[in-house]
Amino acid sequence: MIRMTFRFRIVFWICLIVFELILFLAAFLHYQLGGYLYQNLDRYIHHKLEEYSALFFQGANLQEIEHFFENEVKGHQDDFELFIVLFSGKGHRLYRSSNLEPFKEAEPLGSPKFTDVALGQFRVLWLNDGQKGQMVRVITIPVRGKLGETKQSYLLQIAFTLNPLYNILNQHRSSILSSILLILFFTVTMGWLVTAKAVDPILQIIQQANLISAQNLTHQRLSLRGTGDEMDRLVEVLNKMLDRIENSLKKIQQFTTNAAHEIRTPLTTIRGEIEFLLMFPEKLEEKRLQSALEELDRLNLLCKRLLFLSRLDEGEGQKKKAVPLNALLQKILEQLYPLADSQEIQISYEEKASLVIWGNEALLFQVFLNLLDNAIKYRTKGGKIQVLLVEENSFAKISIQDNGRGIAPEHLPHIFERFYRVQESTAPSGSGLGLAIVKEVVDFHGGRIEVLSEIQKGTTFNLFFPQSIISLS
């Protein structure tokens, strides 16, 4: 299959449109010219008929009329050849011009079968002389008068050859075809030159885009021409797309680096414990096995959360239904009460409206479990955690507030990033994925999350879910 360039297609369509317009105009002019020539010829024939009819009122004899007709025929030999036939009222041929002799088969012209020709109407007939023949414009009219002393009705038939008219039309057609070819050549040439200037910005964009790779994506962008036209807008859109690609690549690289680091740490610990036991089997202690088991649990949790995020990104398992928030929160709190009691942490729950949102119960369960688990994990003994469910501006608002150590202001913008952890000596170790999962799930439900925190005073997470709420109260 022949591959046509964008530039070629533009020129092709321009030429096709120009060709169709010119062809229509040329056909119209050719038709008008043909009609004009036929009208002029018919007027001239009518003029001659009037002139010839007058002879029959002057009392000229047949010999005088034949002489007059022969002179008329000779006078038209150089342009439109003239043929004349005269019949009596009874159909007998009285005169036939001498130039009809070669056309032996010219019927009804010059034949007694004149009734085959409608009187007073123009016809086009083919005169065959056995060689190439010719087309004629013929008309037959009744004439009443006298030849000499004999007064009676006659039929006068005259014809003019159409060869000169056809020659004019053929010359006109040839001129039109030559003009069309010339105009098409001019259109192709100018179209190719003009489209070269129009397509040049696209070629520049292609050349610049070919130079962009993952290695230079950070500092390489397409250049604006400053014209403010469609090409500049295209460049702006492509540059914004490159910005998004760059950000995505950075996130992927960061994610890969952090994931490798997080996986390597427990693997290194486990490897160290196993190598130590292999070197000193007599020093097998429960605490070393317990340490290796804890690292395996941490690695298992990390893999589960990575798999959870991957499925969340791909949209797997995200079927929604009506979820009663109060029942969901109470179910989670019942699971966490023993853990909170073991650390002497008091959890209070208050609901001011029974609310239902449209969402995925398993994902919402994971969100609230992560936040409450963090609230317990980062609290000191004797701390308090307050959970509040209210309706605010047609949104379901869930607040989780603690009086723990708080989060420093410089960390707040990053806590929802994957693998981000606050590097504090007193902070418990984690995967750095818990809050990232929370943010992804809240975004999936069309909600938003706010964080308010002060050092040594505590942290509050406010979750808002959209207006698709059904009040059960």
CSV table of C-alpha atoms in Angstrom, one decimal:
chain,number,residue,atom,x,y,z
A,1,MET,CA,0.0,0.0,0.0
A,2,ILE,CA,1.4,3.4,-1.0
A,3,ARG,CA,2.0,5.6,2.0
A,4,MET,CA,0.8,9.2,1.4
A,5,THR,CA,2.2,12.0,3.4
A,6,PHE,CA,0.1,14.7,5.1
A,7,ARG,CA,1.5,17.2,2.7
A,8,PHE,CA,0.7,15.1,-0.3
A,9,ARG,CA,-2.9,14.5,0.9
A,10,ILE,CA,-3.5,18.3,1.3
A,11,VAL,CA,-2.2,19.0,-2.2
A,12,PHE,CA,-4.3,16.1,-3.6
A,13,TRP,CA,-7.5,17.3,-2.1
A,14,ILE,CA,-6.8,20.9,-3.2
A,15,CYS,CA,-6.2,19.7,-6.7
A,16,LEU,CA,-9.3,17.5,-6.6
A,17,ILE,CA,-11.5,20.4,-5.5
A,18,VAL,CA,-10.0,22.8,-8.1
A,19,PHE,CA,-10.4,20.2,-10.8
A,20,GLU,CA,-14.0,19.6,-10.0
A,21,LEU,CA,-14.8,23.3,-10.0
A,22,ILE,CA,-13.0,23.9,-13.2
A,23,LEU,CA,-14.6,20.9,-14.9
A,24,PHE,CA,-18.0,22.1,-13.9
A,25,LEU,CA,-17.3,25.6,-15.1
A,26,ALA,CA,-15.8,24.3,-18.4
A,27,ALA,CA,-18.8,22.0,-19.0
A,28,PHE,CA,-21.2,24.9,-18.3
A,29,LEU,CA,-19.3,27.2,-20.7
A,30,HIS,CA,-19.1,24.5,-23.4
A,31,TYR,CA,-22.8,23.8,-23.1
A,32,GLN,CA,-23.6,27.6,-23.3
A,33,LEU,CA,-21.3,28.0,-26.4
A,34,GLY,CA,-23.0,25.0,-28.1
A,35,GLY,CA,-26.4,26.5,-27.4
A,36,TYR,CA,-25.3,29.9,-28.7
A,37,LEU,CA,-23.9,28.5,-31.9
A,38,TYR,CA,-27.1,26.4,-32.6
A,39,GLN,CA,-29.3,29.5,-31.9
A,40,ASN,CA,-27.3,31.6,-34.3
A,41,LEU,CA,-27.4,28.9,-37.0
A,42,ASP,CA,-31.2,28.5,-36.6
A,43,ARG,CA,-31.8,32.2,-36.9
A,44,TYR,CA,-29.7,32.3,-40.0
A,45,ILE,CA,-31.6,29.4,-41.5
A,46,HIS,CA,-34.9,31.1,-40.7
A,47,HIS,CA,-33.6,34.2,-42.4
A,48,LYS,CA,-32.7,32.2,-45.5
A,49,LEU,CA,-36.1,30.5,-45.5
A,50,GLU,CA,-37.8,33.9,-45.6
A,51,GLU,CA,-35.6,35.0,-48.4
A,52,TYR,CA,-36.2,31.9,-50.4
A,53,SER,CA,-39.9,31.9,-49.8
A,54,ALA,CA,-40.2,35.4,-51.3
A,55,LEU,CA,-39.1,34.0,-54.7
A,56,PHE,CA,-42.4,32.1,-55.0
A,57,PHE,CA,-44.4,35.3,-54.7
A,58,GLN,CA,-42.3,37.0,-57.5
A,59,GLY,CA,-43.5,34.7,-60.2
A,60,ALA,CA,-40.0,33.4,-61.0
A,61,ASN,CA,-39.9,30.2,-63.2
A,62,LEU,CA,-38.2,27.0,-62.2
A,63,GLN,CA,-35.1,27.7,-64.2
A,64,GLU,CA,-34.6,31.0,-62.4
A,65,ILE,CA,-35.1,29.5,-59.0
A,66,GLU,CA,-32.6,26.7,-59.8
A,67,HIS,CA,-30.1,29.2,-60.9
A,68,PHE,CA,-30.6,31.3,-57.8
A,69,PHE,CA,-30.3,28.2,-55.5
A,70,GLU,CA,-27.1,27.1,-57.2
A,71,ASN,CA,-25.6,30.5,-56.7
A,72,GLU,CA,-26.6,30.3,-53.0
A,73,VAL,CA,-25.0,26.8,-52.7
A,74,LYS,CA,-21.8,28.0,-54.3
A,75,GLY,CA,-21.7,31.1,-52.0
A,76,HIS,CA,-21.7,28.9,-48.9
A,77,GLN,CA,-19.0,26.4,-50.0
A,78,ASP,CA,-16.3,28.2,-47.9
A,79,ASP,CA,-18.1,28.1,-44.5
A,80,PHE,CA,-21.4,26.4,-43.7
A,81,GLU,CA,-22.2,24.2,-46.8
A,82,LEU,CA,-25.8,24.6,-47.9
A,83,PHE,CA,-28.1,21.9,-49.3
A,84,ILE,CA,-31.5,22.8,-51.0
A,85,VAL,CA,-34.3,20.5,-52.2
A,86,LEU,CA,-37.7,21.6,-53.6
A,87,PHE,CA,-40.8,19.3,-53.8
A,88,SER,CA,-44.1,19.8,-55.4
A,89,GLY,CA,-47.2,19.6,-53.2
A,90,LYS,CA,-47.7,16.0,-54.5
A,91,GLY,CA,-44.2,15.0,-53.3
A,92,HIS,CA,-42.4,15.1,-56.6
A,93,ARG,CA,-38.9,16.4,-56.4
A,94,LEU,CA,-38.5,19.5,-58.6
A,95,TYR,CA,-35.0,20.5,-57.6
A,96,ARG,CA,-32.0,19.0,-55.8
A,97,SER,CA,-28.8,21.0,-55.3
A,98,SER,CA,-25.8,19.7,-57.2
A,99,ASN,CA,-23.8,19.2,-54.0
A,100,LEU,CA,-26.2,16.5,-52.9
A,101,GLU,CA,-25.1,14.2,-55.7
A,102,PRO,CA,-22.4,12.3,-53.7
A,103,PHE,CA,-25.0,11.6,-51.0
A,104,LYS,CA,-27.0,8.9,-52.7
A,105,GLU,CA,-28.4,7.5,-49.4
A,106,ALA,CA,-29.3,10.9,-47.9
A,107,GLU,CA,-32.9,10.2,-46.9
A,108,PRO,CA,-35.2,11.9,-46.2
A,109,LEU,CA,-33.1,14.9,-47.4
A,110,GLY,CA,-33.5,15.1,-51.2
A,111,SER,CA,-35.8,12.1,-51.2
A,112,PRO,CA,-39.5,11.9,-52.0
A,113,LYS,CA,-39.9,10.5,-48.5
A,114,PHE,CA,-40.1,14.1,-47.2
A,115,THR,CA,-43.0,13.1,-44.9
A,116,ASP,CA,-40.5,11.5,-42.7
A,117,VAL,CA,-39.3,14.9,-41.7
A,118,ALA,CA,-41.6,16.9,-39.4
A,119,LEU,CA,-42.6,20.1,-41.1
A,120,GLY,CA,-41.3,23.3,-39.5
A,121,GLN,CA,-39.0,21.5,-37.0
A,122,PHE,CA,-35.2,21.3,-37.0
A,123,ARG,CA,-33.7,17.9,-37.3
A,124,VAL,CA,-30.1,16.7,-37.3
A,125,LEU,CA,-29.4,14.1,-40.0
A,126,TRP,CA,-26.4,12.1,-41.1
A,127,LEU,CA,-25.4,12.4,-44.7
A,128,ASN,CA,-23.4,9.4,-45.9
A,129,ASP,CA,-21.3,9.8,-49.0
A,130,GLY,CA,-19.7,6.3,-48.6
A,131,GLN,CA,-16.5,7.8,-47.1
A,132,LYS,CA,-16.7,10.0,-44.0
A,133,GLY,CA,-20.1,11.8,-44.4
A,134,GLN,CA,-21.3,14.7,-42.3
A,135,MET,CA,-24.0,15.9,-40.0
A,136,VAL,CA,-26.5,18.5,-41.2
A,137,ARG,CA,-29.1,20.8,-39.6
A,138,VAL,CA,-32.3,20.4,-41.7
A,139,ILE,CA,-35.7,21.9,-41.8
A,140,THR,CA,-38.7,21.5,-44.2
A,141,ILE,CA,-41.4,24.1,-44.5
A,142,PRO,CA,-44.5,24.4,-46.8
A,143,VAL,CA,-44.4,27.3,-49.3
A,144,ARG,CA,-47.4,28.6,-51.3
A,145,GLY,CA,-46.7,30.5,-54.5
A,146,LYS,CA,-46.3,30.0,-58.2
A,147,LEU,CA,-43.6,29.0,-60.6
A,148,GLY,CA,-44.3,31.0,-63.7
A,149,GLU,CA,-48.0,30.8,-64.2
A,150,THR,CA,-48.6,27.7,-62.1
A,151,LYS,CA,-49.8,28.5,-58.6
A,152,GLN,CA,-49.7,25.7,-56.0
A,153,SER,CA,-48.1,24.5,-52.7
A,154,TYR,CA,-44.5,23.5,-52.5
A,155,LEU,CA,-42.2,22.0,-49.9
A,156,LEU,CA,-38.8,23.7,-49.4
A,157,GLN,CA,-36.2,21.8,-47.6
A,158,ILE,CA,-32.8,23.3,-46.7
A,159,ALA,CA,-29.9,22.0,-44.6
A,160,PHE,CA,-26.6,23.4,-43.4
A,161,THR,CA,-23.6,21.3,-42.5
A,162,LEU,CA,-22.7,21.2,-38.9
A,163,ASN,CA,-19.0,20.5,-39.4
A,164,PRO,CA,-17.8,24.1,-38.9
A,165,LEU,CA,-19.9,24.3,-35.7
A,166,TYR,CA,-18.4,21.0,-34.5
A,167,ASN,CA,-14.9,22.2,-35.3
A,168,ILE,CA,-15.5,25.3,-33.2
A,169,LEU,CA,-16.8,23.2,-30.3
A,170,ASN,CA,-13.8,20.7,-30.7
A,171,GLN,CA,-11.4,23.6,-30.7
A,172,HIS,CA,-13.1,25.0,-27.6
A,173,ARG,CA,-13.0,21.6,-25.9
A,174,SER,CA,-9.3,21.3,-26.7
A,175,SER,CA,-8.6,24.7,-25.3
A,176,ILE,CA,-10.5,23.9,-22.2
A,177,LEU,CA,-8.5,20.6,-21.6
A,178,SER,CA,-5.3,22.5,-22.2
A,179,SER,CA,-6.4,25.2,-19.7
A,180,ILE,CA,-7.4,22.6,-17.2
A,181,LEU,CA,-4.0,20.9,-17.4
A,182,LEU,CA,-2.2,24.2,-17.1
A,183,ILE,CA,-4.3,25.2,-14.1
A,184,LEU,CA,-3.8,21.9,-12.4
A,185,PHE,CA,0.0,22.1,-13.0
A,186,PHE,CA,-0.1,25.6,-11.5
A,187,THR,CA,-2.3,24.4,-8.6
A,188,VAL,CA,0.0,21.4,-7.9
A,189,THR,CA,3.1,23.6,-8.0
A,190,MET,CA,1.7,26.4,-5.8
A,191,GLY,CA,0.0,23.9,-3.5
A,192,TRP,CA,3.2,22.0,-3.0
A,193,LEU,CA,5.1,25.3,-2.3
A,194,VAL,CA,2.5,26.7,0.0
A,195,THR,CA,1.9,23.5,2.0
A,196,ALA,CA,5.7,23.2,2.4
A,197,LYS,CA,5.5,26.4,4.5
A,198,ALA,CA,2.4,25.1,6.3
A,199,VAL,CA,3.8,21.7,7.1
A,200,ASP,CA,7.3,23.0,8.1
A,201,PRO,CA,6.2,23.7,11.8
A,202,ILE,CA,5.0,20.1,12.0
A,203,LEU,CA,8.3,18.8,10.7
A,204,GLN,CA,10.1,20.9,13.2
A,205,ILE,CA,7.9,19.4,16.0
A,206,ILE,CA,8.7,15.9,14.7
A,207,GLN,CA,12.5,16.7,14.7
A,208,GLN,CA,12.4,18.1,18.2
A,209,ALA,CA,10.2,15.3,19.5
A,210,ASN,CA,12.7,12.7,18.1
A,211,LEU,CA,15.4,14.3,20.2
A,212,ILE,CA,13.5,13.8,23.4
A,213,SER,CA,14.2,10.7,25.4
A,214,ALA,CA,14.0,9.5,29.0
A,215,GLN,CA,17.5,10.7,29.6
A,216,ASN,CA,16.9,14.4,28.6
A,217,LEU,CA,13.2,14.6,29.4
A,218,THR,CA,13.9,16.9,32.4
A,219,HIS,CA,15.3,19.8,30.4
A,220,GLN,CA,14.1,19.1,26.8
A,221,ARG,CA,10.9,20.6,25.5
A,222,LEU,CA,9.3,21.6,22.2
A,223,SER,CA,10.0,25.2,21.2
A,224,LEU,CA,7.2,27.7,20.7
A,225,ARG,CA,7.2,29.9,17.6
A,226,GLY,CA,5.3,32.7,19.4
A,227,THR,CA,2.6,33.0,16.7
A,228,GLY,CA,-0.2,32.0,19.0
A,229,ASP,CA,-1.7,29.8,16.3
A,230,GLU,CA,-2.9,26.2,16.3
A,231,MET,CA,0.7,25.0,16.1
A,232,ASP,CA,1.7,26.9,19.2
A,233,ARG,CA,-1.3,25.5,21.0
A,234,LEU,CA,-0.3,22.0,19.9
A,235,VAL,CA,3.2,22.5,21.2
A,236,GLU,CA,1.8,23.7,24.5
A,237,VAL,CA,-0.4,20.6,24.8
A,238,LEU,CA,2.5,18.3,23.9
A,239,ASN,CA,4.8,20.1,26.5
A,240,LYS,CA,2.1,19.6,29.2
A,241,MET,CA,1.9,16.0,28.2
A,242,LEU,CA,5.7,15.7,28.5
A,243,ASP,CA,5.5,17.3,31.9
A,244,ARG,CA,3.0,14.7,33.0
A,245,ILE,CA,5.1,11.9,31.6
A,246,GLU,CA,8.2,13.3,33.4
A,247,ASN,CA,6.3,13.4,36.7
A,248,SER,CA,5.1,9.8,36.1
A,249,LEU,CA,8.6,8.6,35.3
A,250,LYS,CA,9.9,10.3,38.4
A,251,LYS,CA,7.2,8.7,40.5
A,252,ILE,CA,8.0,5.3,39.0
A,253,GLN,CA,11.7,5.7,39.5
A,254,GLN,CA,11.2,6.9,43.1
A,255,PHE,CA,8.7,4.1,43.7
A,256,THR,CA,11.1,1.5,42.3
A,257,THR,CA,14.0,2.8,44.4
A,258,ASN,CA,12.0,3.0,47.6
A,259,ALA,CA,10.4,-0.5,47.0
A,260,ALA,CA,13.9,-2.0,46.4
A,261,HIS,CA,15.2,-0.3,49.5
A,262,GLU,CA,12.2,-1.4,51.7
A,263,ILE,CA,12.5,-5.0,50.4
A,264,ARG,CA,16.3,-5.1,50.8
A,265,THR,CA,16.3,-4.1,54.4
A,266,PRO,CA,14.3,-7.0,55.8
A,267,LEU,CA,16.0,-9.4,53.4
A,268,THR,CA,19.4,-8.2,54.7
A,269,THR,CA,18.3,-8.7,58.3
A,270,ILE,CA,17.0,-12.2,57.6
A,271,ARG,CA,20.1,-13.1,55.7
A,272,GLY,CA,22.3,-11.9,58.5
A,273,GLU,CA,20.4,-14.0,61.1
A,274,ILE,CA,20.5,-17.1,58.9
A,275,GLU,CA,24.3,-16.7,58.2
A,276,PHE,CA,24.9,-16.2,62.0
A,277,LEU,CA,23.0,-19.4,62.8
A,278,LEU,CA,24.9,-21.3,60.1
A,279,MET,CA,28.2,-20.1,61.4
A,280,PHE,CA,27.3,-20.7,65.1
A,281,PRO,CA,24.5,-23.3,65.2
A,282,GLU,CA,25.2,-23.8,68.9
A,283,LYS,CA,24.0,-20.2,69.6
A,284,LEU,CA,20.5,-20.9,68.3
A,285,GLU,CA,18.3,-18.6,70.3
A,286,GLU,CA,14.6,-17.9,70.2
A,287,LYS,CA,15.1,-14.1,69.9
A,288,ARG,CA,17.1,-14.5,66.7
A,289,LEU,CA,14.3,-16.6,65.1
A,290,GLN,CA,11.8,-14.2,66.4
A,291,SER,CA,13.7,-11.3,64.8
A,292,ALA,CA,13.8,-13.1,61.4
A,293,LEU,CA,10.1,-13.9,61.7
A,294,GLU,CA,9.3,-10.2,62.4
A,295,GLU,CA,11.2,-9.2,59.3
A,296,LEU,CA,9.3,-11.8,57.3
A,297,ASP,CA,6.1,-10.4,58.6
A,298,ARG,CA,7.2,-6.9,57.7
A,299,LEU,CA,8.1,-8.1,54.2
A,300,ASN,CA,4.8,-9.9,53.8
A,301,LEU,CA,2.9,-6.7,54.9
A,302,LEU,CA,4.9,-4.7,52.4
A,303,CYS,CA,4.1,-7.1,49.6
A,304,LYS,CA,0.4,-7.1,50.5
A,305,ARG,CA,0.3,-3.3,50.5
A,306,LEU,CA,2.1,-3.0,47.2
A,307,LEU,CA,-0.3,-5.5,45.7
A,308,PHE,CA,-3.2,-3.6,47.1
A,309,LEU,CA,-2.0,-0.3,45.6
A,310,SER,CA,-1.3,-2.0,42.2
A,311,ARG,CA,-4.9,-3.4,42.1
A,312,LEU,CA,-6.2,-0.1,43.2
A,313,ASP,CA,-4.4,1.7,40.4
A,314,GLU,CA,-5.7,-0.9,37.9
A,315,GLY,CA,-9.3,-0.5,39.2
A,316,GLU,CA,-9.7,-4.1,40.3
A,317,GLY,CA,-12.2,-5.1,42.9
A,318,GLN,CA,-13.8,-1.7,43.1
A,319,LYS,CA,-17.5,-2.6,43.0
A,320,LYS,CA,-19.6,-0.1,45.0
A,321,LYS,CA,-22.7,-0.4,47.1
A,322,ALA,CA,-24.5,1.4,49.9
A,323,VAL,CA,-22.2,1.4,52.9
A,324,PRO,CA,-23.5,2.5,56.4
A,325,LEU,CA,-20.6,4.4,57.9
A,326,ASN,CA,-21.7,4.1,61.6
A,327,ALA,CA,-21.8,0.2,61.3
A,328,LEU,CA,-18.5,0.1,59.5
A,329,LEU,CA,-16.8,2.3,62.1
A,330,GLN,CA,-18.2,0.4,65.1
A,331,LYS,CA,-17.0,-2.9,63.5
A,332,ILE,CA,-13.4,-1.5,63.2
A,333,LEU,CA,-13.4,-0.1,66.7
A,334,GLU,CA,-14.5,-3.4,68.2
A,335,GLN,CA,-11.4,-5.0,66.6
A,336,LEU,CA,-9.1,-2.2,67.9
A,337,TYR,CA,-10.4,-1.9,71.5
A,338,PRO,CA,-8.2,-4.8,72.8
A,339,LEU,CA,-5.1,-3.2,71.3
A,340,ALA,CA,-6.0,0.2,72.6
A,341,ASP,CA,-6.7,-1.2,76.1
A,342,SER,CA,-3.3,-3.0,76.1
A,343,GLN,CA,-1.6,0.4,75.6
A,344,GLU,CA,-3.9,2.2,78.0
A,345,ILE,CA,-5.4,4.3,75.2
A,346,GLN,CA,-8.9,5.5,75.4
A,347,ILE,CA,-11.1,5.5,72.3
A,348,SER,CA,-14.3,7.4,72.2
A,349,TYR,CA,-16.9,7.3,69.3
A,350,GLU,CA,-19.7,9.7,68.6
A,351,GLU,CA,-22.1,9.8,65.7
A,352,LYS,CA,-24.5,12.7,65.1
A,353,ALA,CA,-26.2,11.2,62.0
A,354,SER,CA,-26.6,7.7,60.6
A,355,LEU,CA,-25.1,8.1,57.1
A,356,VAL,CA,-24.7,5.9,54.1
A,357,ILE,CA,-22.3,6.6,51.3
A,358,TRP,CA,-22.0,4.8,47.9
A,359,GLY,CA,-18.6,3.1,48.0
A,360,ASN,CA,-16.5,0.0,48.3
A,361,GLU,CA,-16.8,-1.4,51.9
A,362,ALA,CA,-13.5,-3.3,51.8
A,363,LEU,CA,-11.6,-0.2,50.7
A,364,LEU,CA,-13.3,2.0,53.2
A,365,PHE,CA,-12.6,-0.5,56.0
A,366,GLN,CA,-8.9,-0.4,55.0
A,367,VAL,CA,-8.9,3.5,55.2
A,368,PHE,CA,-10.3,3.7,58.7
A,369,LEU,CA,-8.3,0.8,60.0
A,370,ASN,CA,-5.0,2.4,58.8
A,371,LEU,CA,-5.8,5.7,60.3
A,372,LEU,CA,-7.0,4.3,63.7
A,373,ASP,CA,-4.0,1.9,63.8
A,374,ASN,CA,-1.6,4.8,63.2
A,375,ALA,CA,-3.4,6.8,65.9
A,376,ILE,CA,-2.8,3.9,68.4
A,377,LYS,CA,0.7,3.2,67.2
A,378,TYR,CA,2.0,6.8,67.5
A,379,ARG,CA,0.3,7.5,70.9
A,380,THR,CA,1.9,7.2,74.3
A,381,LYS,CA,0.3,5.3,77.2
A,382,GLY,CA,-2.8,7.1,78.6
A,383,GLY,CA,-3.6,8.9,75.3
A,384,LYS,CA,-7.0,9.6,73.9
A,385,ILE,CA,-8.5,9.0,70.4
A,386,GLN,CA,-11.8,10.6,69.4
A,387,VAL,CA,-13.8,9.4,66.4
A,388,LEU,CA,-16.7,11.6,65.2
A,389,LEU,CA,-19.3,11.0,62.4
A,390,VAL,CA,-21.3,14.0,61.3
A,391,GLU,CA,-23.0,15.5,58.3
A,392,GLU,CA,-21.5,18.8,57.1
A,393,ASN,CA,-22.8,20.7,54.0
A,394,SER,CA,-24.3,17.5,52.6
A,395,PHE,CA,-21.0,15.7,53.0
A,396,ALA,CA,-20.2,12.8,55.3
A,397,LYS,CA,-17.4,13.9,57.6
A,398,ILE,CA,-15.4,11.5,59.7
A,399,SER,CA,-12.9,13.0,62.1
A,400,ILE,CA,-10.2,11.0,63.8
A,401,GLN,CA,-8.4,13.0,66.5
A,402,ASP,CA,-5.6,12.1,68.9
A,403,ASN,CA,-3.4,13.9,71.5
A,404,GLY,CA,-0.2,12.2,70.4
A,405,ARG,CA,3.2,13.6,69.4
A,406,GLY,CA,1.9,15.4,66.3
A,407,ILE,CA,3.5,15.8,62.8
A,408,ALA,CA,6.1,18.5,62.0
A,409,PRO,CA,4.9,21.1,59.4
A,410,GLU,CA,7.7,20.2,57.0
A,411,HIS,CA,6.4,16.6,56.8
A,412,LEU,CA,2.7,17.4,56.3
A,413,PRO,CA,2.9,18.0,52.5
A,414,HIS,CA,4.6,14.6,52.0
A,415,ILE,CA,2.8,12.1,54.3
A,416,PHE,CA,0.6,10.8,51.6
A,417,GLU,CA,3.5,10.0,49.3
A,418,ARG,CA,4.4,6.3,48.8
A,419,PHE,CA,7.2,5.1,51.1
A,420,TYR,CA,7.5,8.5,52.8
A,421,ARG,CA,8.2,8.1,56.5
A,422,VAL,CA,9.0,10.6,59.2
A,423,GLN,CA,12.6,9.9,60.2
A,424,GLU,CA,12.4,10.1,64.0
A,425,SER,CA,14.2,7.8,66.4
A,426,THR,CA,11.0,7.4,68.5
A,427,ALA,CA,8.8,6.7,65.5
A,428,PRO,CA,7.7,3.0,65.0
A,429,SER,CA,8.9,1.4,61.8
A,430,GLY,CA,6.4,1.0,59.0
A,431,SER,CA,6.2,0.5,55.3
A,432,GLY,CA,5.4,4.1,54.4
A,433,LEU,CA,2.4,2.9,52.4
A,434,GLY,CA,-0.5,3.2,54.8
A,435,LEU,CA,-1.4,6.8,54.3
A,436,ALA,CA,-0.7,6.5,50.6
A,437,ILE,CA,-3.4,3.8,50.5
A,438,VAL,CA,-5.7,6.1,52.5
A,439,LYS,CA,-5.3,8.9,50.0
A,440,GLU,CA,-5.8,6.6,46.9
A,441,VAL,CA,-9.1,5.2,48.4
A,442,VAL,CA,-10.5,8.6,49.4
A,443,ASP,CA,-9.7,9.9,45.9
A,444,PHE,CA,-11.4,6.9,44.3
A,445,HIS,CA,-14.6,7.7,46.3
A,446,GLY,CA,-14.5,11.3,45.1
A,447,GLY,CA,-13.7,12.6,48.6
A,448,ARG,CA,-11.0,14.6,50.1
A,449,ILE,CA,-8.8,14.4,53.2
A,450,GLU,CA,-7.5,17.2,55.5
A,451,VAL,CA,-4.7,16.9,58.1
A,452,LEU,CA,-4.3,19.3,61.1
A,453,SER,CA,-1.4,18.7,63.4
A,454,GLU,CA,0.7,20.4,66.1
A,455,ILE,CA,3.8,19.0,67.7
A,456,GLN,CA,3.1,17.5,71.1
A,457,LYS,CA,-0.6,18.4,70.9
A,458,GLY,CA,-1.9,15.8,68.4
A,459,THR,CA,-3.2,15.2,64.9
A,460,THR,CA,-6.7,15.3,63.4
A,461,PHE,CA,-7.6,13.6,60.1
A,462,ASN,CA,-10.8,14.9,58.5
A,463,LEU,CA,-12.3,12.8,55.7
A,464,PHE,CA,-15.1,14.1,53.5
A,465,PHE,CA,-17.2,12.0,51.2
A,466,PRO,CA,-19.4,13.5,48.4
A,467,GLN,CA,-23.1,14.3,48.5
A,468,SER,CA,-24.3,10.8,47.5
A,469,ILE,CA,-25.4,10.3,51.1
A,470,ILE,CA,-28.7,8.7,52.3
A,471,SER,CA,-29.7,9.6,55.8
A,472,LEU,CA,-31.1,6.8,57.8
A,473,SER,CA,-32.2,8.9,60.8
